[in-house]
Coordinates of C-alpha atoms and ligand atoms in Angstrom, one line a residue:
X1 CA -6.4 -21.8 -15.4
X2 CA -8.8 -22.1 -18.2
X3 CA -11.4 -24.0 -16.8
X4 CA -12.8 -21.0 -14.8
X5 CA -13.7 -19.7 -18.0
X6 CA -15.1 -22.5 -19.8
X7 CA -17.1 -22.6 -16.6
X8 CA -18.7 -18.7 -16.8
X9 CA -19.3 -19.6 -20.3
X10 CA -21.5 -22.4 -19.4
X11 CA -23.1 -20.9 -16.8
X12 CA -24.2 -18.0 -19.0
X13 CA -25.1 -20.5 -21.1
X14 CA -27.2 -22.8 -19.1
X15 CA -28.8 -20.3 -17.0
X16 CA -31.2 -19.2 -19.6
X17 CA -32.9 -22.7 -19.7
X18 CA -34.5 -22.7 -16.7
X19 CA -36.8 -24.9 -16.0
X20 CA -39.1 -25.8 -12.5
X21 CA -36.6 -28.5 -11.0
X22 CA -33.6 -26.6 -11.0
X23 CA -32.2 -26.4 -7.5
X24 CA -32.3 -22.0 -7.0
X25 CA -29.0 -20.8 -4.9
X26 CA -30.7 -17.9 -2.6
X27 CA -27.2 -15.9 -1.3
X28 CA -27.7 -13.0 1.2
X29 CA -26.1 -9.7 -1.1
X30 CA -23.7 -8.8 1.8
X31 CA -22.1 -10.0 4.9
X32 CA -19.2 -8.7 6.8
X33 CA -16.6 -10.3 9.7
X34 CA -13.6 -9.2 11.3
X35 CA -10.1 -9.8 10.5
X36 CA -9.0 -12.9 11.6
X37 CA -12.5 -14.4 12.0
X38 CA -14.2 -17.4 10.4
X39 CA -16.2 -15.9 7.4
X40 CA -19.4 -17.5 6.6
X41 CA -20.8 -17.3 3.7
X42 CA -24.5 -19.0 2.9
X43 CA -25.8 -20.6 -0.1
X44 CA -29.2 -22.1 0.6
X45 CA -30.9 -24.5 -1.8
X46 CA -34.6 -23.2 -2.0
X47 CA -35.3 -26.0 -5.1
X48 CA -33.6 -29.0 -5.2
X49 CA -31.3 -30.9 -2.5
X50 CA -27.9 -30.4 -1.9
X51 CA -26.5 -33.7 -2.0
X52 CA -27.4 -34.1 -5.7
X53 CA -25.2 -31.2 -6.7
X54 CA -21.6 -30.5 -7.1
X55 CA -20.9 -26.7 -6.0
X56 CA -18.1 -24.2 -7.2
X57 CA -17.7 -21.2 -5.6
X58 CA -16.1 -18.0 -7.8
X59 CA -14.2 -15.0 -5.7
X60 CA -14.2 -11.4 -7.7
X61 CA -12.3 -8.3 -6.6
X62 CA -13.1 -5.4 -8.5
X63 CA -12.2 -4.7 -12.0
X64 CA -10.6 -8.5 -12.3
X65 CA -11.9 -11.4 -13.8
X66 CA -13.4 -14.1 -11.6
X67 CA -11.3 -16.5 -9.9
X68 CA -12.2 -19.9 -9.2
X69 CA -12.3 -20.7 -5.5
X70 CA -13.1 -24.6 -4.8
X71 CA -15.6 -27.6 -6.2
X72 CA -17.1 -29.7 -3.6
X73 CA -17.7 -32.7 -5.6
X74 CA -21.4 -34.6 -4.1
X75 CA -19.3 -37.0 -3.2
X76 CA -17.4 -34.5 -1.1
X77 CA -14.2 -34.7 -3.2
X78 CA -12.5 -30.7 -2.6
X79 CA -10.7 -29.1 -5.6
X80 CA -9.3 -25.7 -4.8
X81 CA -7.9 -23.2 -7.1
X82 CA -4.2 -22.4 -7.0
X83 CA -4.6 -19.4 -5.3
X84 CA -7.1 -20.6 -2.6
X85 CA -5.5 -22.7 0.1
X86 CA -7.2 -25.1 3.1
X87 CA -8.5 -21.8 4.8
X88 CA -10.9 -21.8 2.3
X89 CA -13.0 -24.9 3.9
X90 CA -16.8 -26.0 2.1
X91 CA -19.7 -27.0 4.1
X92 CA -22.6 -29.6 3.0
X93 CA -25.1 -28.5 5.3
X94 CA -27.9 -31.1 5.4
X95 CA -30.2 -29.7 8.2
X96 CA -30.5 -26.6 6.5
X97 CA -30.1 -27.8 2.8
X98 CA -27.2 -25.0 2.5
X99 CA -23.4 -25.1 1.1
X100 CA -21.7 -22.9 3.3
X101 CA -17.9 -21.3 2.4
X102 CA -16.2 -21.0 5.2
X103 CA -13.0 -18.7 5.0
X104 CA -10.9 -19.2 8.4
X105 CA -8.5 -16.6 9.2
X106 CA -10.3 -14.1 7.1
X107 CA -7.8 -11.3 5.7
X108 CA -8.4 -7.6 4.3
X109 CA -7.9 -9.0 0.6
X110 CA -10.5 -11.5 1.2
X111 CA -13.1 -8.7 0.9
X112 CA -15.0 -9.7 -2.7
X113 CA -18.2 -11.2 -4.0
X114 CA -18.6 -14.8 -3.6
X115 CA -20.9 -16.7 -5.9
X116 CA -22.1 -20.2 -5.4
X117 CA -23.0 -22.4 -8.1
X118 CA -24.6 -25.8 -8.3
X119 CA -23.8 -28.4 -10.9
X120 CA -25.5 -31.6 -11.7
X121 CA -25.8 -34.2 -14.4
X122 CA -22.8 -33.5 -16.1
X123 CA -23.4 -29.4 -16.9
X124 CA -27.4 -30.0 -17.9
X125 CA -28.2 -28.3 -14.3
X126 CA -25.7 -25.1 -13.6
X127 CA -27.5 -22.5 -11.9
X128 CA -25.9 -19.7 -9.8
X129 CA -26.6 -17.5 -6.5
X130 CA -26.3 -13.7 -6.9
X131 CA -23.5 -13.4 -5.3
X132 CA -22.4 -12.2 -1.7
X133 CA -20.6 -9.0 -1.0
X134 CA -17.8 -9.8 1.7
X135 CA -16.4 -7.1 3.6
X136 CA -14.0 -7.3 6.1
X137 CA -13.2 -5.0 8.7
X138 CA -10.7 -4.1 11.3
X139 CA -7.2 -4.7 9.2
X140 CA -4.2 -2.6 9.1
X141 CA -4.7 -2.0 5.1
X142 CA -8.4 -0.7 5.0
X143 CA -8.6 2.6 3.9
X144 CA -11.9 4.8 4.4
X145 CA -12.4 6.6 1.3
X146 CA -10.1 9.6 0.8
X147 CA -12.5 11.9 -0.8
X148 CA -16.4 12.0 -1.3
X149 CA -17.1 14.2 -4.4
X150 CA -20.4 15.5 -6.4
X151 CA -20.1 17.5 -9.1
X152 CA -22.7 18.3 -11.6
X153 CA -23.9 20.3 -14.7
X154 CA -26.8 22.1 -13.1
X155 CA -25.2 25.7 -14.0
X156 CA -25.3 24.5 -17.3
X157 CA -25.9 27.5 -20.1
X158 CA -28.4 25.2 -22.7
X159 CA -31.0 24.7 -19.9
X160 CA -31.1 21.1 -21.3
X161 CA -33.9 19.2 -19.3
X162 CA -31.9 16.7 -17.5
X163 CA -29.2 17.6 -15.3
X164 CA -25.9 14.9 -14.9
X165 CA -24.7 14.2 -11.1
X166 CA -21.5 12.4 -10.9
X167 CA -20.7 11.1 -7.4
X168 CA -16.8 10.1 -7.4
X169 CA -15.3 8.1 -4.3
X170 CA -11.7 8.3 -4.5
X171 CA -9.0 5.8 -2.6
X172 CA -10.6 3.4 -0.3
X173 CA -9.3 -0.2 0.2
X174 CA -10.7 -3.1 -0.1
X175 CA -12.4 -2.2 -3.3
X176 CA -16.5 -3.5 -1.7
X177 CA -18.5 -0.4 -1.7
X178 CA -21.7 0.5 -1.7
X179 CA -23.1 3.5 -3.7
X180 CA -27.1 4.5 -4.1
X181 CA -28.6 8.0 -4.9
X182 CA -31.6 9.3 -3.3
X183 CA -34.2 11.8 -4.0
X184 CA -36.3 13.1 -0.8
X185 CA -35.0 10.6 1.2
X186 CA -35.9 7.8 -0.7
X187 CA -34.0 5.5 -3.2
X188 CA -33.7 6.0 -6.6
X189 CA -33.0 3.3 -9.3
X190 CA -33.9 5.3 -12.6
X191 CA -31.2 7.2 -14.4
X192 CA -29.0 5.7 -12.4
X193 CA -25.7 4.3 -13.8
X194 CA -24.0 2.0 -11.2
X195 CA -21.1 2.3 -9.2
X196 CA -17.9 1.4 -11.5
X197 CA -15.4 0.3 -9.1
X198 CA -11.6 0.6 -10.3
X199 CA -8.3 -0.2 -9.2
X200 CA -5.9 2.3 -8.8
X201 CA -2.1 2.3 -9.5
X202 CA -0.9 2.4 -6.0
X203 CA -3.5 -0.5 -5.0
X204 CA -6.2 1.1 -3.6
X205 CA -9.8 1.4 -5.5
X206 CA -12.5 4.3 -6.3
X207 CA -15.7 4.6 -7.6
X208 CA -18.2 6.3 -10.0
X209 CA -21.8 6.9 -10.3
X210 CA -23.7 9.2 -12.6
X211 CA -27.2 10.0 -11.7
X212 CA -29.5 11.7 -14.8
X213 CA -32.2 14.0 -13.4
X214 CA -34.8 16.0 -14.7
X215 CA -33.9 19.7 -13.7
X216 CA -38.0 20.2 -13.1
X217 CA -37.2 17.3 -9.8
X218 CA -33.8 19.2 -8.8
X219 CA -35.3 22.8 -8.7
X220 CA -38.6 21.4 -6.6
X221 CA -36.0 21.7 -3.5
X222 CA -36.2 18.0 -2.7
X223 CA -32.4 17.0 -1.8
X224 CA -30.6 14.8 -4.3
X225 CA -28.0 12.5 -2.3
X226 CA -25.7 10.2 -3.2
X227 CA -25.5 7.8 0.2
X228 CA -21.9 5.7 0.4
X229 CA -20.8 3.1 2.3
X230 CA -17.9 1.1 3.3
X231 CA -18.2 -1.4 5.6
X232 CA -14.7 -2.2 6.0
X233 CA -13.7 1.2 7.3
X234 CA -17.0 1.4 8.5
X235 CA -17.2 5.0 6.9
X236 CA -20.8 6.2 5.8
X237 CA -21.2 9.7 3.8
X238 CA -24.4 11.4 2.2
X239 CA -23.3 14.2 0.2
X240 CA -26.1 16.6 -1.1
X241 CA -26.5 18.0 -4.7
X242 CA -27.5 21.4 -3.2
X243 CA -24.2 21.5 -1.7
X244 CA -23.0 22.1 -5.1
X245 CA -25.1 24.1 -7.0
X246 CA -24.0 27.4 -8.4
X247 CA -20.2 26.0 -7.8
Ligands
LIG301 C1 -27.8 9.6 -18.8 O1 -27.7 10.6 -19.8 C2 -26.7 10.3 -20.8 C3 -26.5 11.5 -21.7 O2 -27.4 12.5 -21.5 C4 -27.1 9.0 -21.6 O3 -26.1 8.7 -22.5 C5 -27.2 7.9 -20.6 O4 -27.7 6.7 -21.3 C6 -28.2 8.2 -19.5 N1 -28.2 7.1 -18.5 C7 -29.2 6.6 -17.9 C8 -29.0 5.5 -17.0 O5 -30.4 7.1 -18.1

């Protein structure tokens, strides 16, 4: 179990090197399937061929350390993790220079980010994608979230200049959401500090996000949203700052 570790290390590592003939692993950020369908998840070479390079793939839930999934040696060799069995199937794609995961049978708990990473020449070349979100949808144990909640400190006595939003997502299963913040419609990046996806006791998973904003930009009446979504449940919610004020 220690040589997913020693891995990340080197991948951390080695990725600050650069360098112009590293192959570049361009993942798409999400992709979603149903239970009990073939997932497929993409890991196009734009640099570099794919037969020269060994590729790992790493699963992470939420609030637990990566797990290794599989190497698919260049000489097509497959070494899976112990928790990963043959559903988990690698892909040498020649005609579109792309390793492809394929998870048949895909389950609720298969629902993760996926990262590909390519090896060569003994660890001198170890670059990764940015990962795939995987949702899956249609299984008996998703959960749409419970409860959508904004509070904030608007109503605050100081009349400090920048106002707090926190946008809480309580009890929704698998634990792949995603959280933004909007101002007038359009999204917001600034003062934002990302969703923080944790695991609750009885299994399930909720989420934070904090949104700093200058009271000047809340009291000009454009509406302040925080936009979820869940693609496993399928369950989509915008919840307005306005809603709260003077609460
Ligand atoms: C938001 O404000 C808090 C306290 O006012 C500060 O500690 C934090 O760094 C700010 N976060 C961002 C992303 O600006």
């Amino acid at each position: 179990m220690s040589s997913p570790t020693i891995l990340l290390c080197l991948l951390l590592a080695l990725s600050i090197r650069g360098g112009s003939f590293q192959p570049v692993p361009a993942q798409p950020s999400q992709a979603s399937f149903a239970e009990g369908a073939t997932a497929i998840l993409n890991c196009p070479l734009e640099k570099g061929k794919i037969q020269d390079y060994h590729v790992f793939w790493f699963q992470q839930k939420p609030s637990a350390a990566p797990a290794w999934v599989l190497k698919h040696a260049n000489d097509n060799r497959i070494d899976r993790g112990s928790q990963f069995d043959t559903r988990f199937v690698p892909i040498r794609d020649a005609g579109a220079n792309a390793y492809v995961l394929q998870i048949q049978g895909v389950r609720t708990e298969d629902s993760a980010m996926y990262w590909c990473v390519a090896e060569g020449n003994y660890f001198s070349t170890f670059v990764s994608g940015s990962g795939t979100q995987l949702s899956i949808r249609g299984g008996a144990s998703v959960k749409a979230p419970a409860s959508v909640t904004l509070l904030s400190d608007v109503s605050q006595t100081s009349n400090a200049p920048t106002v707090h939003a926190l946008c809480a997502v309580e009890q929704f299963y698998p634990g792949i959401l995603e959280m933004k913040w909007s101002v007038a419609g359009k999204e917001i990046t600034e003062g934002v500090t990302p969703g923080q996806v944790i695991l609750n006791k009885d299994g399930s998973y909720s989420a934070r996000s904090i949104l700093n904003i200058s009271r000047d930009l809340l009291n000009s009446g454009k509406p302040v949203k925080c936009i979820i979504r869940h693609e496993s449940s399928g369950a989509e919610h915008k919840q307005s700052l306005e809603q709260c004020q003077g609460v």
